[in-house]
Amino acid sequence: MTLLIARNIKKRFGGLQALTTLDVTVEPKSIHSVIGPNGAGKTTFFNCLTGFYKPEEGEILFEGRAIQGMPPDRVASRGISRTYQNIRLFSNVTVLENVLVGMHRHLHTGWFGAVIRPPTVRREEVAANDEAMRILKFVDLDKKADFVAKNLPYGEQRRLEIARALASKPTLILLDEPTAGMNPKETEDTTDLIRRLRDDLGITVLLIEHDMKVVMNISDLITVLDFGKKIAEGDSLAIRSDTHVIEAYLGRGAATGDSYGAKTPAKTEA
Amino acid sequence: MKSDRPFTLVDAAKLGLYGGISAILISLVGMTAAFAKTAIIADLLTMAQVLIYGLAFMVGFVVVGRAARGSRGLALPAGALASAVTMLSLSLLALLIGAVNLRTIFTNATAELANLILPGETSGLAGALLLTGAGAAVGLVAWLLTFVPTRIRNGLFGGIAAVVLFGLMQDVLVPILPKSVDDFLFESKGLTWVGAVVVFVLFFILSYLYAMRSQVRISRLDKLPPQQRQIARFAFTLVALIILTLLPRILGPFLSEVANQVGFYIIMALGLNVVVGFAGMLDLGYVAFYAIGAYTMAVLTTPELPIMREILPQLTFWEALPFAVGAALLAGILLGIPVLKTRGDYLAIITLGFGEIIRLLVLSDALKPFLGGAQGITGVGRPKIDDFTATNPQQFYYLILVAIVVAWFITSRLKSSRLGRSWMAIREDEDVAAAMSINLVGYKLLAFATGATLAGLSGALFASKLGSMVPASFNVLVSINVLAVLIVGGMGSLPGAVVGAIVLIGLPELLREFNEFRWWVYGAVLVFMMLNKPEGLWPEATRVRELHEAEAEHTHVDDDASPTAPATA
Amino acid sequence: MLARLRREFDIADLVLYLIGLGLLIAIVYGSIVTLSSGKYTTAQWLNFIIFGLAQGGIYALIALGYTMVYGILGMINFAHGEFFMMGSFGAFFTTAALAEMGFLERNPILSILLMMVVAMTVSAAVAVLSERIAYRPLRRAPRLVPLITAIGVSYFLQYTARGLFGSSVKAFPNIPALSGAVQLGPIAIQRSQIAVFVVVALMLLSLYFIVQRTKVGRAIRSVAEDKDAAALMGVDVDRTIALTFLIGGIMAGAAGVMYGIVFRQASFWMGFVPGLKAFTAAVLGGIGNIAGAVLGGISLGVVESIGPSLFLDGLGIAAPHQLKDAIAFTVLVLILIFRPTGLLGERLSKRA
Ligand SMILES: Nc1ncnc2c1ncn2[C@@H]1O[C@H](COP(=O)(O)OP(=O)(O)O)[C@@H](O)[C@H]1O
Ligand SMILES: [Mg+2]
């Protein structure tokens, strides 16, 4: 069964049609990349999936159930979590606390539980701490659990964002340019991490990425957007030779080596 | 922000002028005249002099510091110039008052004020020159102080501060201290000459020792193994509780009354802290819940209001208390639902609007039969256990203390729980919090309702303690007061709420002369704190980081080096 | 359809709409009762409306300051009501002095102009100084910080006025040229109200001209649009923001004079309620939107003026005019909840 079906999504900002009749289907336990020039509507697509934007038209089915129009927290509690193009950590608290917030949907302590703190709550907190440390170990940040998030170097902040997204034990994780601004070594590590998400944890990954080496390397399927429309879809071989894709990128004169477009995060971001 | 341009005498004069404008403002709003009546040292020093010369000194001290960073040689002339300019501006005011009638506009611009400003028996140009000269001398003193080792300097400041405080608090201290000590320290107005010297020397030594030992002690506590640290903390709590229990006896009736006032605000501040400090929602209508708690208590327990008595039976304090708290909780939820749909700044305004609506309703004739209208309600029930009824502040103290402990316990537990984390997430980034499946409205509502409940508790105790109440006690100033307490103490910090309440509510009650200028100073303090120390006097670790973010961004360029401070959560 | 409803259903929304519906029914019912009872004559209603228009014009002038500052800084300048109060004191001392000299009686027009100049100068000076000292250093601070600062400025100014000018209410001297009424058919319009209409109209026209037609206006609009971009285009952002405060202050000063002419009093606390109402007006019209502030101010003035007689009276509420302010604040609350973008709503900035 397909995990996510987005059908006929339309999203407009004033006069700008950011997404026009977009169809995307994501298979479970796959790495599905979304690429396209800057401003193509990739991030907008993520925002529609996670409930931050309400598309004017279209249908989004997740695990067979409609989720379009749902508020973000309810979408998240269905098992979709995400990272952001411009890092959005809780920057003044510790690394560990960031991950603990991510675990919100699997914890149950309510107001009275928090105040009275019975043994069940204590156990839950201890278990949550252990689990958080385990997740941090997975992204190799366990030694920095007590650091304040904003004091981490850039690459580690990106990994922490992934860890926070993992903490909710998602079925589907949306990564928005996870290697943006990284050096080659960090990029390689992150690529590896993304692959482990699928292979070790069985999580489906929907990935926006500008670095073509990464995309070609790990994607099971690639969707190419331009001006809010899907212009091509296929595996890396097919995309590499697709004339529409080459046109879309070359037409903008942005092709340099194996990465495309500006690497700096776009300024407009939800 | 600071420019790299070297500091010049023109800059010094400019800063001196700012000081002068402040001094003029302080005089024109009436502080100088009011404080001239408060003697610090009998027949020698008044509070007004402390204020004016203190201001000139501060200007000089700051200027000397800045000038010295450029060249040492500039420090003395710059400091003297700045302080002199400050005093010159002030003496110009005195001259102006002598020449023109400013009183039609500025009520405080009296001939008396001019006399107060100019030193001693002097007047006119001579007085102005003398005051300016005194300013230069003050600047010189500020310069000399830079050569004194820091520890001794702190000792000096500590000693002077103690003398001023003793002088200010004469009325408060005299009833507490033994008669012999009183006679030694105080005359009928102000400290005796000898008393001032003794206080100064004593506190000089104390501050000197404190500065020396404080670092040692802190590091030693940190080094203790966790087990012993817990024991130390427990012992500390025990001692604190014992002192708190004995406090009303030590304080006597007047100070206990002040302690009561402080207590009401501590409870409210702890509650508002959940809303503003934890969840980051600026609630300016907080007084509404205080009012609801108070009114529920009053309406349920008063023998007046015949219409209400027909509907509801008259309850005792203890029976009414849960209803009062419950009513505030309910109101918190009902008002919270519409309010929390809005974001950020709008939330502040909408809560302010709600607070005003409730005040207007309470005041209106329309609801007078139910709520007493503008005259308020008397005969509010008092807490009674068996035959004992708490009526005076010394007895009420214990009730309030229990309420504070409960409020502290609840809020501190909430803070370090899943709820506290969710609130933190909402405070830091609502969108991301929602993407972590946190239901924004739900969690905001929890914070809002928790805050409302504590305000209701405080209000119920307040109504009962007063025994009667008027709607005037529930205006927007109360909300601002609580907010100021939080900001001065440190947003999000529980000890901060207590310290803030003691400083902002307790001190003005003790310094009667100050009370009139309370709001003026609050306004200035809010602005000053936001500009210079947004994390408050007793901050929480997180807040320091949050509010100094901009500066931090500049300082940690060397990202890859291990960050210096792992957080103490 | 049903599935969609279930998905998007939210208990909070339901409660909100029920409250809204309840209020609406109460208002309609109250109005019907009042109107069918014929308690007030048409002339009375018209008088209420004219009073509301004058009052609303004053709100509009104050609201402009809120809206322009919000438009450019995304910040609610809580202290704006105090700028208005300071201007009113400026007007008071000027008229008092002029009245004493007998100048007021001889040259009423010139006197009013002089009042305006003094009041506008005082308000504008206070506004620009507040911006320079308290707000400018906080451009990049977390969002609660400037708001709290503004509250601090507000209290500081209020109690500065109290300290400087005393805590009593100052009564404006009578301006003979503006007392009495002009009969227009069945209704009598106060001369002071006519003066308000004229001044408000002139102020609004000049503001419109400044914002739309001059270089300053273009700078203000470009900074409001995007500070960084404007800076890149060579606009001096700090200076433009200061200018915005200046213009807002001038409008508040004019409002201070008008308030003095209509209500003939000044006091240190007079800024709070009109300030809050003007803010309501700004939100009602759509904050950040200049035309909206005018529309919002006038609508609020009228609603507040006819409301107590129209629907509170009909609901059988005793002393309905005591609740005039409560109506204004209820409008504030309802607008913020149901239509935070206001009547002429533009897109709200993300910060709101
Ligand atoms: N909140 C918004 N308001 C207006 N326009 C937006 C908004 N978010 C995105 N856009 C516009 O939509 C287009 C697509 O943006 P985005 O999805 O961020 O592109 P990208 O593919 O680079 O992620 C861009 O032109 C962008 O300016
Ligand atoms: Mg993007």
PDB file of N, CA, C and O in Angstrom, chain A residues 148-200:
ATOM      1  N   VAL A 148      23.766  23.668  25.109  1.00  0.00           N
ATOM      2  CA  VAL A 148      22.661  24.494  24.653  1.00  0.00           C
ATOM      3  C   VAL A 148      22.625  24.426  23.131  1.00  0.00           C
ATOM      4  O   VAL A 148      23.657  24.540  22.471  1.00  0.00           O
ATOM      5  N   ALA A 149      21.433  24.221  22.600  1.00  0.00           N
ATOM      6  CA  ALA A 149      21.320  23.902  21.173  1.00  0.00           C
ATOM      7  C   ALA A 149      22.018  24.922  20.286  1.00  0.00           C
ATOM      8  O   ALA A 149      22.676  24.568  19.319  1.00  0.00           O
ATOM      9  N   LYS A 150      21.888  26.203  20.642  1.00  0.00           N
ATOM     10  CA  LYS A 150      22.436  27.186  19.706  1.00  0.00           C
ATOM     11  C   LYS A 150      23.954  27.255  19.737  1.00  0.00           C
ATOM     12  O   LYS A 150      24.553  27.893  18.873  1.00  0.00           O
ATOM     13  N   ASN A 151      24.573  26.590  20.727  1.00  0.00           N
ATOM     14  CA  ASN A 151      26.030  26.579  20.756  1.00  0.00           C
ATOM     15  C   ASN A 151      26.629  25.454  19.931  1.00  0.00           C
ATOM     16  O   ASN A 151      27.848  25.347  19.825  1.00  0.00           O
ATOM     17  N   LEU A 152      25.778  24.609  19.360  1.00  0.00           N
ATOM     18  CA  LEU A 152      26.300  23.533  18.521  1.00  0.00           C
ATOM     19  C   LEU A 152      26.761  24.107  17.192  1.00  0.00           C
ATOM     20  O   LEU A 152      26.199  25.084  16.700  1.00  0.00           O
ATOM     21  N   PRO A 153      27.785  23.473  16.616  1.00  0.00           N
ATOM     22  CA  PRO A 153      28.154  23.883  15.254  1.00  0.00           C
ATOM     23  C   PRO A 153      27.009  23.566  14.288  1.00  0.00           C
ATOM     24  O   PRO A 153      26.145  22.720  14.558  1.00  0.00           O
ATOM     25  N   TYR A 154      27.044  24.241  13.163  1.00  0.00           N
ATOM     26  CA  TYR A 154      25.964  24.195  12.201  1.00  0.00           C
ATOM     27  C   TYR A 154      25.534  22.774  11.817  1.00  0.00           C
ATOM     28  O   TYR A 154      24.354  22.422  11.878  1.00  0.00           O
ATOM     29  N   GLY A 155      26.500  21.973  11.464  1.00  0.00           N
ATOM     30  CA  GLY A 155      26.179  20.616  11.010  1.00  0.00           C
ATOM     31  C   GLY A 155      25.479  19.820  12.089  1.00  0.00           C
ATOM     32  O   GLY A 155      24.528  19.079  11.822  1.00  0.00           O
ATOM     33  N   GLU A 156      25.920  20.010  13.329  1.00  0.00           N
ATOM     34  CA  GLU A 156      25.300  19.266  14.427  1.00  0.00           C
ATOM     35  C   GLU A 156      23.893  19.772  14.702  1.00  0.00           C
ATOM     36  O   GLU A 156      23.022  19.010  15.107  1.00  0.00           O
ATOM     37  N   GLN A 157      23.674  21.074  14.475  1.00  0.00           N
ATOM     38  CA  GLN A 157      22.320  21.594  14.653  1.00  0.00           C
ATOM     39  C   GLN A 157      21.373  20.911  13.673  1.00  0.00           C
ATOM     40  O   GLN A 157      20.253  20.553  14.015  1.00  0.00           O
ATOM     41  N   ARG A 158      21.844  20.708  12.452  1.00  0.00           N
ATOM     42  CA  ARG A 158      21.000  20.025  11.464  1.00  0.00           C
ATOM     43  C   ARG A 158      20.706  18.595  11.913  1.00  0.00           C
ATOM     44  O   ARG A 158      19.583  18.124  11.793  1.00  0.00           O
ATOM     45  N   ARG A 159      21.733  17.922  12.437  1.00  0.00           N
ATOM     46  CA  ARG A 159      21.517  16.547  12.897  1.00  0.00           C
ATOM     47  C   ARG A 159      20.563  16.527  14.087  1.00  0.00           C
ATOM     48  O   ARG A 159      19.735  15.636  14.221  1.00  0.00           O
ATOM     49  N   LEU A 160      20.693  17.563  14.957  1.00  0.00           N
ATOM     50  CA  LEU A 160      19.791  17.616  16.107  1.00  0.00           C
ATOM     51  C   LEU A 160      18.346  17.793  15.641  1.00  0.00           C
ATOM     52  O   LEU A 160      17.419  17.207  16.203  1.00  0.00           O
ATOM     53  N   GLU A 161      18.163  18.569  14.591  1.00  0.00           N
ATOM     54  CA  GLU A 161      16.804  18.732  14.084  1.00  0.00           C
ATOM     55  C   GLU A 161      16.252  17.394  13.611  1.00  0.00           C
ATOM     56  O   GLU A 161      15.077  17.086  13.831  1.00  0.00           O
ATOM     57  N   ILE A 162      17.110  16.617  12.979  1.00  0.00           N
ATOM     58  CA  ILE A 162      16.656  15.292  12.546  1.00  0.00           C
ATOM     59  C   ILE A 162      16.330  14.432  13.762  1.00  0.00           C
ATOM     60  O   ILE A 162      15.312  13.741  13.814  1.00  0.00           O
ATOM     61  N   ALA A 163      17.189  14.519  14.789  1.00  0.00           N
ATOM     62  CA  ALA A 163      16.956  13.728  15.999  1.00  0.00           C
ATOM     63  C   ALA A 163      15.622  14.116  16.633  1.00  0.00           C
ATOM     64  O   ALA A 163      14.847  13.264  17.067  1.00  0.00           O
ATOM     65  N   ARG A 164      15.353  15.410  16.671  1.00  0.00           N
ATOM     66  CA  ARG A 164      14.102  15.868  17.268  1.00  0.00           C
ATOM     67  C   ARG A 164      12.911  15.328  16.475  1.00  0.00           C
ATOM     68  O   ARG A 164      11.900  14.909  17.047  1.00  0.00           O
ATOM     69  N   ALA A 165      13.061  15.333  15.143  1.00  0.00           N
ATOM     70  CA  ALA A 165      11.975  14.808  14.310  1.00  0.00           C
ATOM     71  C   ALA A 165      11.820  13.301  14.531  1.00  0.00           C
ATOM     72  O   ALA A 165      10.708  12.779  14.531  1.00  0.00           O
ATOM     73  N   LEU A 166      12.925  12.608  14.752  1.00  0.00           N
ATOM     74  CA  LEU A 166      12.866  11.166  14.968  1.00  0.00           C
ATOM     75  C   LEU A 166      12.198  10.817  16.285  1.00  0.00           C
ATOM     76  O   LEU A 166      11.611   9.745  16.442  1.00  0.00           O
ATOM     77  N   ALA A 167      12.325  11.724  17.242  1.00  0.00           N
ATOM     78  CA  ALA A 167      11.840  11.436  18.589  1.00  0.00           C
ATOM     79  C   ALA A 167      10.351  11.129  18.608  1.00  0.00           C
ATOM     80  O   ALA A 167       9.861  10.448  19.501  1.00  0.00           O
ATOM     81  N   SER A 168       9.606  11.621  17.617  1.00  0.00           N
ATOM     82  CA  SER A 168       8.176  11.340  17.620  1.00  0.00           C
ATOM     83  C   SER A 168       7.881   9.993  16.960  1.00  0.00           C
ATOM     84  O   SER A 168       6.738   9.685  16.690  1.00  0.00           O
ATOM     85  N   LYS A 169       8.905   9.201  16.693  1.00  0.00           N
ATOM     86  CA  LYS A 169       8.764   7.901  16.025  1.00  0.00           C
ATOM     87  C   LYS A 169       7.853   8.012  14.807  1.00  0.00           C
ATOM     88  O   LYS A 169       6.799   7.363  14.738  1.00  0.00           O
ATOM     89  N   PRO A 170       8.240   8.816  13.855  1.00  0.00           N
ATOM     90  CA  PRO A 170       7.356   9.053  12.711  1.00  0.00           C
ATOM     91  C   PRO A 170       7.348   7.876  11.743  1.00  0.00           C
ATOM     92  O   PRO A 170       8.283   7.080  11.718  1.00  0.00           O
ATOM     93  N   THR A 171       6.291   7.790  10.961  1.00  0.00           N
ATOM     94  CA  THR A 171       6.252   6.846   9.858  1.00  0.00           C
ATOM     95  C   THR A 171       6.898   7.488   8.645  1.00  0.00           C
ATOM     96  O   THR A 171       7.564   6.832   7.854  1.00  0.00           O
ATOM     97  N   LEU A 172       6.632   8.796   8.526  1.00  0.00           N
ATOM     98  CA  LEU A 172       7.154   9.551   7.391  1.00  0.00           C
ATOM     99  C   LEU A 172       7.904  10.757   7.926  1.00  0.00           C
ATOM    100  O   LEU A 172       7.411  11.477   8.794  1.00  0.00           O
ATOM    101  N   ILE A 173       9.114  10.953   7.424  1.00  0.00           N
ATOM    102  CA  ILE A 173       9.865  12.125   7.864  1.00  0.00           C
ATOM    103  C   ILE A 173      10.142  12.994   6.644  1.00  0.00           C
ATOM    104  O   ILE A 173      10.507  12.491   5.575  1.00  0.00           O
ATOM    105  N   LEU A 174       9.914  14.304   6.799  1.00  0.00           N
ATOM    106  CA  LEU A 174      10.144  15.237   5.700  1.00  0.00           C
ATOM    107  C   LEU A 174      11.406  16.031   6.006  1.00  0.00           C
ATOM    108  O   LEU A 174      11.472  16.706   7.026  1.00  0.00           O
ATOM    109  N   LEU A 175      12.405  15.921   5.156  1.00  0.00           N
ATOM    110  CA  LEU A 175      13.655  16.645   5.390  1.00  0.00           C
ATOM    111  C   LEU A 175      13.799  17.743   4.342  1.00  0.00           C
ATOM    112  O   LEU A 175      13.823  17.470   3.143  1.00  0.00           O
ATOM    113  N   ASP A 176      13.896  18.995   4.822  1.00  0.00           N
ATOM    114  CA  ASP A 176      13.991  20.117   3.892  1.00  0.00           C
ATOM    115  C   ASP A 176      15.445  20.584   3.800  1.00  0.00           C
ATOM    116  O   ASP A 176      15.935  21.267   4.697  1.00  0.00           O
ATOM    117  N   GLU A 177      16.117  20.184   2.753  1.00  0.00           N
ATOM    118  CA  GLU A 177      17.517  20.523   2.496  1.00  0.00           C
ATOM    119  C   GLU A 177      18.424  20.240   3.699  1.00  0.00           C
ATOM    120  O   GLU A 177      19.052  21.144   4.237  1.00  0.00           O
ATOM    121  N   PRO A 178      18.505  18.972   4.115  1.00  0.00           N
ATOM    122  CA  PRO A 178      19.271  18.659   5.325  1.00  0.00           C
ATOM    123  C   PRO A 178      20.771  18.882   5.170  1.00  0.00           C
ATOM    124  O   PRO A 178      21.458  18.999   6.179  1.00  0.00           O
ATOM    125  N   THR A 179      21.284  18.947   3.963  1.00  0.00           N
ATOM    126  CA  THR A 179      22.736  19.128   3.845  1.00  0.00           C
ATOM    127  C   THR A 179      23.101  20.550   3.456  1.00  0.00           C
ATOM    128  O   THR A 179      24.275  20.850   3.234  1.00  0.00           O
ATOM    129  N   ALA A 180      22.115  21.437   3.405  1.00  0.00           N
ATOM    130  CA  ALA A 180      22.416  22.811   3.005  1.00  0.00           C
ATOM    131  C   ALA A 180      23.469  23.413   3.922  1.00  0.00           C
ATOM    132  O   ALA A 180      23.387  23.295   5.140  1.00  0.00           O
ATOM    133  N   GLY A 181      24.486  24.016   3.318  1.00  0.00           N
ATOM    134  CA  GLY A 181      25.510  24.693   4.104  1.00  0.00           C
ATOM    135  C   GLY A 181      26.532  23.778   4.750  1.00  0.00           C
ATOM    136  O   GLY A 181      27.324  24.213   5.572  1.00  0.00           O
ATOM    137  N   MET A 182      26.504  22.492   4.411  1.00  0.00           N
ATOM    138  CA  MET A 182      27.472  21.571   5.030  1.00  0.00           C
ATOM    139  C   MET A 182      28.706  21.405   4.163  1.00  0.00           C
ATOM    140  O   MET A 182      28.656  21.563   2.950  1.00  0.00           O
ATOM    141  N   ASN A 183      29.820  21.057   4.812  1.00  0.00           N
ATOM    142  CA  ASN A 183      31.022  20.738   4.040  1.00  0.00           C
ATOM    143  C   ASN A 183      30.919  19.302   3.533  1.00  0.00           C
ATOM    144  O   ASN A 183      30.050  18.548   3.969  1.00  0.00           O
ATOM    145  N   PRO A 184      31.779  18.901   2.603  1.00  0.00           N
ATOM    146  CA  PRO A 184      31.635  17.578   1.970  1.00  0.00           C
ATOM    147  C   PRO A 184      31.599  16.431   2.980  1.00  0.00           C
ATOM    148  O   PRO A 184      30.790  15.508   2.855  1.00  0.00           O
ATOM    149  N   LYS A 185      32.422  16.531   4.031  1.00  0.00           N
ATOM    150  CA  LYS A 185      32.461  15.454   5.014  1.00  0.00           C
ATOM    151  C   LYS A 185      31.108  15.344   5.739  1.00  0.00           C
ATOM    152  O   LYS A 185      30.538  14.264   5.875  1.00  0.00           O
ATOM    153  N   GLU A 186      30.608  16.495   6.174  1.00  0.00           N
ATOM    154  CA  GLU A 186      29.321  16.504   6.872  1.00  0.00           C
ATOM    155  C   GLU A 186      28.218  15.995   5.954  1.00  0.00           C
ATOM    156  O   GLU A 186      27.327  15.254   6.370  1.00  0.00           O
ATOM    157  N   THR A 187      28.271  16.428   4.692  1.00  0.00           N
ATOM    158  CA  THR A 187      27.262  15.992   3.728  1.00  0.00           C
ATOM    159  C   THR A 187      27.268  14.473   3.615  1.00  0.00           C
ATOM    160  O   THR A 187      26.218  13.826   3.612  1.00  0.00           O
ATOM    161  N   GLU A 188      28.460  13.923   3.570  1.00  0.00           N
ATOM    162  CA  GLU A 188      28.574  12.467   3.430  1.00  0.00           C
ATOM    163  C   GLU A 188      27.961  11.760   4.642  1.00  0.00           C
ATOM    164  O   GLU A 188      27.181  10.818   4.507  1.00  0.00           O
ATOM    165  N   ASP A 189      28.301  12.280   5.839  1.00  0.00           N
ATOM    166  CA  ASP A 189      27.736  11.696   7.065  1.00  0.00           C
ATOM    167  C   ASP A 189      26.216  11.764   7.056  1.00  0.00           C
ATOM    168  O   ASP A 189      25.527  10.812   7.429  1.00  0.00           O
ATOM    169  N   THR A 190      25.708  12.926   6.629  1.00  0.00           N
ATOM    170  CA  THR A 190      24.255  13.105   6.657  1.00  0.00           C
ATOM    171  C   THR A 190      23.588  12.176   5.651  1.00  0.00           C
ATOM    172  O   THR A 190      22.535  11.588   5.931  1.00  0.00           O
ATOM    173  N   THR A 191      24.207  12.033   4.487  1.00  0.00           N
ATOM    174  CA  THR A 191      23.670  11.115   3.490  1.00  0.00           C
ATOM    175  C   THR A 191      23.552   9.718   4.088  1.00  0.00           C
ATOM    176  O   THR A 191      22.531   9.037   3.958  1.00  0.00           O
ATOM    177  N   ASP A 192      24.597   9.362   4.792  1.00  0.00           N
ATOM    178  CA  ASP A 192      24.621   8.066   5.423  1.00  0.00           C
ATOM    179  C   ASP A 192      23.501   7.939   6.462  1.00  0.00           C
ATOM    180  O   ASP A 192      22.803   6.932   6.529  1.00  0.00           O
ATOM    181  N   LEU A 193      23.333   9.019   7.223  1.00  0.00           N
ATOM    182  CA  LEU A 193      22.290   9.033   8.247  1.00  0.00           C
ATOM    183  C   LEU A 193      20.914   8.842   7.619  1.00  0.00           C
ATOM    184  O   LEU A 193      20.085   8.064   8.106  1.00  0.00           O
ATOM    185  N   ILE A 194      20.679   9.537   6.518  1.00  0.00           N
ATOM    186  CA  ILE A 194      19.373   9.435   5.859  1.00  0.00           C
ATOM    187  C   ILE A 194      19.125   8.002   5.397  1.00  0.00           C
ATOM    188  O   ILE A 194      18.040   7.445   5.551  1.00  0.00           O
ATOM    189  N   ARG A 195      20.170   7.422   4.894  1.00  0.00           N
ATOM    190  CA  ARG A 195      20.019   6.043   4.434  1.00  0.00           C
ATOM    191  C   ARG A 195      19.688   5.131   5.607  1.00  0.00           C
ATOM    192  O   ARG A 195      18.845   4.241   5.509  1.00  0.00           O
ATOM    193  N   ARG A 196      20.342   5.384   6.740  1.00  0.00           N
ATOM    194  CA  ARG A 196      20.064   4.556   7.924  1.00  0.00           C
ATOM    195  C   ARG A 196      18.640   4.747   8.435  1.00  0.00           C
ATOM    196  O   ARG A 196      18.070   3.850   9.048  1.00  0.00           O
ATOM    197  N   LEU A 197      18.090   5.921   8.212  1.00  0.00           N
ATOM    198  CA  LEU A 197      16.694   6.133   8.631  1.00  0.00           C
ATOM    199  C   LEU A 197      15.811   5.099   7.959  1.00  0.00           C
ATOM    200  O   LEU A 197      14.925   4.503   8.579  1.00  0.00           O
ATOM    201  N   ARG A 198      16.064   4.919   6.663  1.00  0.00           N
ATOM    202  CA  ARG A 198      15.246   3.960   5.917  1.00  0.00           C
ATOM    203  C   ARG A 198      15.633   2.530   6.272  1.00  0.00           C
ATOM    204  O   ARG A 198      14.784   1.729   6.640  1.00  0.00           O
ATOM    205  N   ASP A 199      16.917   2.251   6.235  1.00  0.00           N
ATOM    206  CA  ASP A 199      17.345   0.854   6.354  1.00  0.00           C
ATOM    207  C   ASP A 199      17.261   0.325   7.785  1.00  0.00           C
ATOM    208  O   ASP A 199      16.803  -0.773   8.019  1.00  0.00           O
ATOM    209  N   ASP A 200      17.698   1.143   8.767  1.00  0.00           N
ATOM    210  CA  ASP A 200      17.710   0.658  10.151  1.00  0.00           C
ATOM    211  C   ASP A 200      16.381   0.881  10.858  1.00  0.00           C
ATOM    212  O   ASP A 200      15.958   0.066  11.678  1.00  0.00           O
TER     213      ASP A 200
END
